[in-house]
Amino acid sequence: MGRDAAVTDAVVRDVVVVGAGGMGRAWMDVVEAREGLRPAAVVDIDTSTARAAATERGWNVPVFDDVAEALREAPADLLLNVTIPEAHRAVSETAIRADVPVLSEKPATPTVADAMWLSALSAARGVLLATSQSRRHSAGISAFHHALRDLGGAEHLETQFFQNPRFGGFRDEMPSPLLVDMAIHQFDQARYLLGSEPESVYCEEFSPSWSWYRGAAAAQATFRFSNGSRFGYAGSWCADGLTTSWNGDWRASAPGGSATWDGENAVRLQREEGPVRHLPVIPDQEGLDAALTEFLSALDGREAPSGEISRNIRSLAMVEAAVESSATGARVELDAVFARAGAVALAEAHAAGEDEIADRLSEWAGGPPR
């Protein structure tokens, strides 16, 4: 689909894609398949990579190595931020200041303080910023969620995540690759499944002797949620053999019984000593495509997406709190994480003379965005 391709939808939105690596190309394919979207530009620090990605898809669009320049030169109704995490804040901030809504790959930023800043900027400018928590969207997790509601709501939720990717690149060098780059998916899924928000965590992370990562690639964590429920996470990114789904392998106990989900399409439920039921999983939009649908619906004036920055920041805070707990060996309260992050963001806003950001942060009084 080129820039001049005919689109049948009444509303046609021009999309700038920032980041032309593996995930950037995956997002470009989602754009390619979606009527009502038109590629406007591709941005990457390596313009040859951007040009190759565009050419592979027959996109006759300009390429840039600078986001601000791209937004000045190319029409944009939304921007897909598919850069490395360290670049997320700068790219999203540039787009928001240009009044361009942003759908970003996770995490929104590497730190809660940066996410607080972006959330305040988004709220002050009235420009939507959302994170694509694509693993919240699947037919399997929807069926599992319905099962937990039917059982009266889970009070004990567990997931095991064991995979063995050989990524190479920045993930191999990260201090906490599993927690920072992957666990946010399962943490976000837990918030959705429990219908509650996390209050505290105790976590230990470590490196098995055979790990090929520089940082800790395995972790165990227990979260307490505001409704009294507990969520246990056990994971590894260096587990050869008997790997789980990329969504993890889940079990929940509730007042009316228990349910399991294999992370794909097998959802089981049992009430007390009754028969085990295999629940139907109804096909629906999943992954990136579902996250994009949710975002576009919000641009049309409907409900804010589940990954909207003020909501999604709680999933990021779970990661930051887990990393802190592992480093200190102590339980960490998420209120303390937000208080410190808010103070850092507020000090930065005052130092930069960003009154509209400072005003928003002050309204939240050291707590998460609201």
Coordinates of N, CA, C and O in Angstrom, one line a residue, residues 184-253:
I184 N 6.6 -7.0 32.3 CA 5.5 -6.0 32.3 C 4.3 -6.6 31.6 O 3.2 -6.2 31.9
H185 N 4.5 -7.5 30.6 CA 3.3 -8.1 30.0 C 2.5 -8.9 31.0 O 1.2 -8.7 31.1
Q186 N 3.1 -9.8 31.7 CA 2.4 -10.6 32.7 C 1.9 -9.7 33.9 O 0.8 -10.0 34.4
F187 N 2.6 -8.7 34.3 CA 2.2 -7.8 35.3 C 0.9 -7.1 34.9 O -0.1 -6.9 35.7
D188 N 0.9 -6.6 33.6 CA -0.3 -5.9 33.1 C -1.5 -6.9 33.0 O -2.6 -6.5 33.3
Q189 N -1.2 -8.1 32.6 CA -2.3 -9.1 32.5 C -2.9 -9.4 33.8 O -4.1 -9.6 34.0
A190 N -2.0 -9.4 34.9 CA -2.5 -9.7 36.2 C -3.5 -8.5 36.7 O -4.5 -8.8 37.3
R191 N -3.1 -7.3 36.4 CA -4.0 -6.2 36.7 C -5.4 -6.4 36.1 O -6.4 -6.1 36.7
Y192 N -5.4 -6.8 34.8 CA -6.6 -7.0 34.1 C -7.4 -8.2 34.7 O -8.6 -8.1 34.9
L193 N -6.7 -9.3 35.0 CA -7.4 -10.4 35.5 C -7.9 -10.3 36.9 O -9.0 -10.8 37.2
L194 N -7.2 -9.5 37.7 CA -7.7 -9.3 39.1 C -8.6 -8.1 39.2 O -9.3 -8.0 40.2
G195 N -8.7 -7.3 38.3 CA -9.5 -6.1 38.3 C -9.2 -5.2 39.5 O -10.1 -4.6 40.2
S196 N -7.9 -5.1 39.9 CA -7.5 -4.4 41.0 C -6.1 -3.8 40.7 O -5.5 -4.1 39.7
E197 N -5.6 -3.0 41.7 CA -4.3 -2.4 41.5 C -3.3 -2.8 42.5 O -3.7 -3.1 43.7
P198 N -2.0 -3.0 42.1 CA -1.0 -3.5 43.0 C -0.6 -2.5 44.1 O -0.6 -1.3 43.9
E199 N -0.3 -3.0 45.3 CA 0.1 -2.2 46.4 C 1.5 -2.4 46.8 O 2.2 -1.4 47.2
S200 N 2.0 -3.6 46.8 CA 3.4 -3.9 47.2 C 3.9 -5.1 46.5 O 3.1 -5.9 45.9
V201 N 5.2 -5.3 46.6 CA 5.9 -6.5 46.0 C 7.1 -6.9 46.8 O 7.8 -6.0 47.3
Y202 N 7.4 -8.2 46.8 CA 8.7 -8.7 47.2 C 9.2 -9.5 46.1 O 8.5 -10.4 45.5
C203 N 10.4 -9.2 45.6 CA 10.9 -9.9 44.4 C 12.4 -10.3 44.6 O 13.2 -9.5 45.3
E204 N 12.8 -11.4 44.1 CA 14.2 -11.8 43.9 C 14.4 -12.1 42.5 O 13.7 -12.8 41.8
E205 N 15.5 -11.5 41.9 CA 15.9 -11.9 40.5 C 17.4 -12.5 40.6 O 18.1 -12.1 41.5
F206 N 17.7 -13.3 39.6 CA 19.0 -14.0 39.7 C 19.3 -14.5 38.3 O 18.5 -14.4 37.4
S207 N 20.5 -15.0 38.2 CA 21.0 -15.5 36.9 C 21.4 -17.0 37.1 O 22.4 -17.3 37.8
P208 N 20.7 -17.9 36.4 CA 21.2 -19.3 36.4 C 22.6 -19.4 35.9 O 23.0 -18.5 35.1
S209 N 23.3 -20.4 36.2 CA 24.7 -20.5 35.8 C 24.9 -20.6 34.3 O 25.9 -20.2 33.8
W210 N 23.9 -21.0 33.6 CA 24.0 -21.2 32.1 C 23.5 -20.0 31.4 O 23.5 -20.0 30.1
S211 N 23.0 -18.9 32.1 CA 22.4 -17.8 31.4 C 23.4 -17.1 30.4 O 24.6 -17.0 30.7
W212 N 22.9 -16.7 29.3 CA 23.7 -16.0 28.3 C 23.5 -14.5 28.3 O 24.0 -13.7 27.5
Y213 N 22.7 -14.0 29.3 CA 22.5 -12.6 29.5 C 23.5 -12.0 30.5 O 23.8 -12.6 31.5
R214 N 23.8 -10.7 30.3 CA 24.7 -10.1 31.3 C 24.0 -9.8 32.6 O 24.5 -9.9 33.7
G215 N 22.7 -9.4 32.5 CA 21.9 -9.1 33.7 C 21.1 -10.3 34.1 O 21.2 -11.4 33.6
A216 N 20.3 -10.2 35.2 CA 19.6 -11.2 35.8 C 18.4 -11.6 34.9 O 17.6 -10.7 34.6
A217 N 18.3 -12.8 34.5 CA 17.3 -13.3 33.5 C 16.3 -14.2 34.1 O 15.5 -14.8 33.3
A218 N 16.2 -14.3 35.4 CA 15.2 -15.1 36.1 C 14.7 -14.3 37.3 O 15.5 -13.5 37.9
A219 N 13.4 -14.5 37.7 CA 12.9 -13.8 38.8 C 11.7 -14.5 39.4 O 11.0 -15.3 38.7
Q220 N 11.5 -14.2 40.7 CA 10.2 -14.7 41.4 C 9.7 -13.5 42.2 O 10.5 -12.8 42.8
A221 N 8.4 -13.2 42.1 CA 7.9 -12.1 42.8 C 6.5 -12.4 43.3 O 5.7 -13.2 42.7
T222 N 6.1 -11.7 44.4 CA 4.8 -11.8 45.0 C 4.2 -10.4 45.2 O 4.9 -9.6 45.9
F223 N 3.1 -10.1 44.5 CA 2.5 -8.8 44.6 C 1.2 -8.9 45.5 O 0.4 -9.9 45.4
R224 N 1.0 -7.9 46.3 CA -0.3 -7.8 47.0 C -1.1 -6.7 46.3 O -0.6 -5.6 46.0
F225 N -2.4 -7.0 46.1 CA -3.2 -6.0 45.4 C -4.2 -5.4 46.4 O -4.4 -5.9 47.5
S226 N -4.8 -4.2 46.0 CA -5.6 -3.4 46.9 C -6.9 -4.2 47.3 O -7.4 -3.8 48.4
N227 N -7.3 -5.2 46.6 CA -8.5 -5.9 47.0 C -8.1 -7.1 47.9 O -9.0 -8.0 48.2
G228 N -6.9 -7.2 48.3 CA -6.4 -8.3 49.2 C -5.9 -9.5 48.4 O -5.4 -10.4 49.0
S229 N -6.0 -9.5 47.1 CA -5.6 -10.7 46.3 C -4.0 -10.7 46.2 O -3.4 -9.7 46.4
R230 N -3.5 -11.8 45.9 CA -2.1 -12.0 45.7 C -1.8 -12.5 44.3 O -2.6 -13.3 43.7
F231 N -0.7 -12.0 43.7 CA -0.3 -12.5 42.4 C 1.2 -12.9 42.5 O 2.1 -12.2 42.9
G232 N 1.4 -14.2 42.1 CA 2.8 -14.7 42.1 C 3.3 -14.9 40.7 O 2.6 -15.4 39.8
Y233 N 4.5 -14.5 40.5 CA 5.2 -14.5 39.2 C 6.5 -15.3 39.3 O 7.3 -15.0 40.2
A234 N 6.7 -16.3 38.5 CA 8.0 -17.0 38.4 C 8.3 -17.1 36.9 O 7.5 -17.5 36.1
G235 N 9.5 -16.5 36.6 CA 9.9 -16.5 35.2 C 11.3 -16.6 34.9 O 12.2 -16.4 35.8
S236 N 11.6 -17.0 33.7 CA 13.0 -17.1 33.2 C 13.1 -16.9 31.7 O 12.2 -17.3 31.0
W237 N 14.1 -16.2 31.3 CA 14.4 -16.0 29.8 C 15.5 -16.8 29.4 O 16.0 -16.6 28.3
C238 N 15.9 -17.8 30.2 CA 17.0 -18.7 29.7 C 16.7 -20.1 30.1 O 17.5 -20.8 30.6
A239 N 15.4 -20.5 29.8 CA 15.0 -21.8 30.2 C 14.8 -22.7 28.9 O 13.8 -22.6 28.2
D240 N 15.8 -23.5 28.7 CA 15.7 -24.4 27.5 C 14.9 -25.6 27.9 O 15.1 -26.2 29.0
G241 N 14.0 -26.0 27.0 CA 13.2 -27.2 27.2 C 11.9 -26.8 28.0 O 11.9 -26.0 28.9
L242 N 10.8 -27.5 27.6 CA 9.5 -27.4 28.2 C 9.1 -25.9 28.4 O 8.6 -25.5 29.5
T243 N 9.3 -25.1 27.4 CA 9.0 -23.7 27.5 C 7.5 -23.5 27.6 O 6.7 -24.3 27.0
T244 N 7.1 -22.4 28.2 CA 5.6 -22.1 28.3 C 5.3 -21.2 27.1 O 6.1 -20.8 26.3
S245 N 4.0 -20.9 27.0 CA 3.5 -19.9 26.1 C 4.2 -18.6 26.4 O 4.6 -18.3 27.5
W246 N 4.3 -17.7 25.4 CA 4.8 -16.3 25.6 C 3.9 -15.5 26.5 O 4.2 -14.5 27.0
N247 N 2.6 -16.0 26.7 CA 1.7 -15.4 27.6 C 1.9 -15.9 29.0 O 1.3 -15.4 30.0
G248 N 2.7 -17.0 29.2 CA 2.8 -17.6 30.5 C 1.8 -18.7 30.7 O 0.9 -19.0 29.8
D249 N 1.9 -19.4 31.8 CA 1.0 -20.6 32.1 C 0.3 -20.2 33.5 O 1.0 -20.0 34.5
W250 N -1.0 -20.0 33.5 CA -1.7 -19.4 34.6 C -2.6 -20.3 35.4 O -3.2 -21.3 34.8
R251 N -2.7 -20.0 36.7 CA -3.7 -20.7 37.6 C -4.2 -19.7 38.5 O -3.5 -18.8 39.0
A252 N -5.5 -19.8 38.8 CA -6.2 -18.9 39.7 C -7.1 -19.7 40.7 O -7.8 -20.6 40.2
S253 N -7.2 -19.3 41.9 CA -8.2 -19.8 42.9 C -9.1 -18.7 43.3 O -8.7 -17.5 43.5

